[in-house]
Amino acid sequence: MILQLKNQELTAPDYKRIFNDMIQMKYPEKREVCKNILNKKELSSLDILHLNEKIFGTEDKETQLFNQSHRSYDKETIIEILKHQKKNKLNNSELARDLKMSRNTITKWKKVFALYPSL
């Protein structure tokens, strides 16, 4: 069993399909609100967070703290976040508050991705 798993390529879940099915079955009234994000070819981690918030609303403080420590972002999403910061002229504190994350994380990303001149 373990050998089979090593040979298989790890792929991300098909969030687009998951959210479409969820909206169709349980939340048909939220289809219009989520239409713009679901029409994208691929969903980024940031898109998934936005969809989650639009469908389920805001979380209570305890759930929010738990989820915050279990988030992960891929390279493309981090670059998208940093571009958003630059475009909207946000400082690290403002961006961190918007995304409910640490200012230190944003600072670290900026140092690591300073090699990418496209930001």
PDB file of N, CA and C in Angstrom, residues 80-91 119:
ATOM      1  N   GLU A  80       0.634  36.572  -5.710  1.00  0.00           N
ATOM      2  CA  GLU A  80      -0.627  37.295  -5.915  1.00  0.00           C
ATOM      3  C   GLU A  80      -0.927  38.209  -4.723  1.00  0.00           C
ATOM      4  N   ILE A  81      -0.697  37.731  -3.518  1.00  0.00           N
ATOM      5  CA  ILE A  81      -0.926  38.528  -2.308  1.00  0.00           C
ATOM      6  C   ILE A  81       0.004  39.735  -2.280  1.00  0.00           C
ATOM      7  N   LEU A  82       1.274  39.518  -2.606  1.00  0.00           N
ATOM      8  CA  LEU A  82       2.240  40.622  -2.594  1.00  0.00           C
ATOM      9  C   LEU A  82       1.939  41.645  -3.692  1.00  0.00           C
ATOM     10  N   LYS A  83       1.444  41.181  -4.835  1.00  0.00           N
ATOM     11  CA  LYS A  83       1.037  42.116  -5.896  1.00  0.00           C
ATOM     12  C   LYS A  83      -0.167  42.937  -5.440  1.00  0.00           C
ATOM     13  N   HIS A  84      -1.088  42.271  -4.757  1.00  0.00           N
ATOM     14  CA  HIS A  84      -2.269  42.960  -4.213  1.00  0.00           C
ATOM     15  C   HIS A  84      -1.827  44.052  -3.242  1.00  0.00           C
ATOM     16  N   GLN A  85      -0.830  43.746  -2.414  1.00  0.00           N
ATOM     17  CA  GLN A  85      -0.320  44.725  -1.458  1.00  0.00           C
ATOM     18  C   GLN A  85       0.255  45.934  -2.185  1.00  0.00           C
ATOM     19  N   LYS A  86       1.038  45.672  -3.207  1.00  0.00           N
ATOM     20  CA  LYS A  86       1.683  46.756  -3.944  1.00  0.00           C
ATOM     21  C   LYS A  86       0.648  47.595  -4.700  1.00  0.00           C
ATOM     22  N   LYS A  87      -0.300  46.922  -5.348  1.00  0.00           N
ATOM     23  CA  LYS A  87      -1.327  47.603  -6.141  1.00  0.00           C
ATOM     24  C   LYS A  87      -2.185  48.522  -5.273  1.00  0.00           C
ATOM     25  N   ASN A  88      -2.546  48.050  -4.094  1.00  0.00           N
ATOM     26  CA  ASN A  88      -3.421  48.815  -3.204  1.00  0.00           C
ATOM     27  C   ASN A  88      -2.665  49.649  -2.184  1.00  0.00           C
ATOM     28  N   LYS A  89      -1.341  49.671  -2.313  1.00  0.00           N
ATOM     29  CA  LYS A  89      -0.479  50.481  -1.450  1.00  0.00           C
ATOM     30  C   LYS A  89      -0.752  50.222   0.035  1.00  0.00           C
ATOM     31  N   LEU A  90      -0.765  48.927   0.392  1.00  0.00           N
ATOM     32  CA  LEU A  90      -0.983  48.536   1.783  1.00  0.00           C
ATOM     33  C   LEU A  90       0.359  48.301   2.456  1.00  0.00           C
ATOM     34  N   ASN A  91       0.468  48.663   3.726  1.00  0.00           N
ATOM     35  CA  ASN A  91       1.679  48.297   4.455  1.00  0.00           C
ATOM     36  C   ASN A  91       1.489  46.880   5.008  1.00  0.00           C
ATOM     37  N   LEU A 119       7.138  41.660  -9.086  1.00  0.00           N
ATOM     38  CA  LEU A 119       6.260  42.170  -8.021  1.00  0.00           C
ATOM     39  C   LEU A 119       6.164  43.649  -8.073  1.00  0.00           C
TER      40      LEU A 119
END
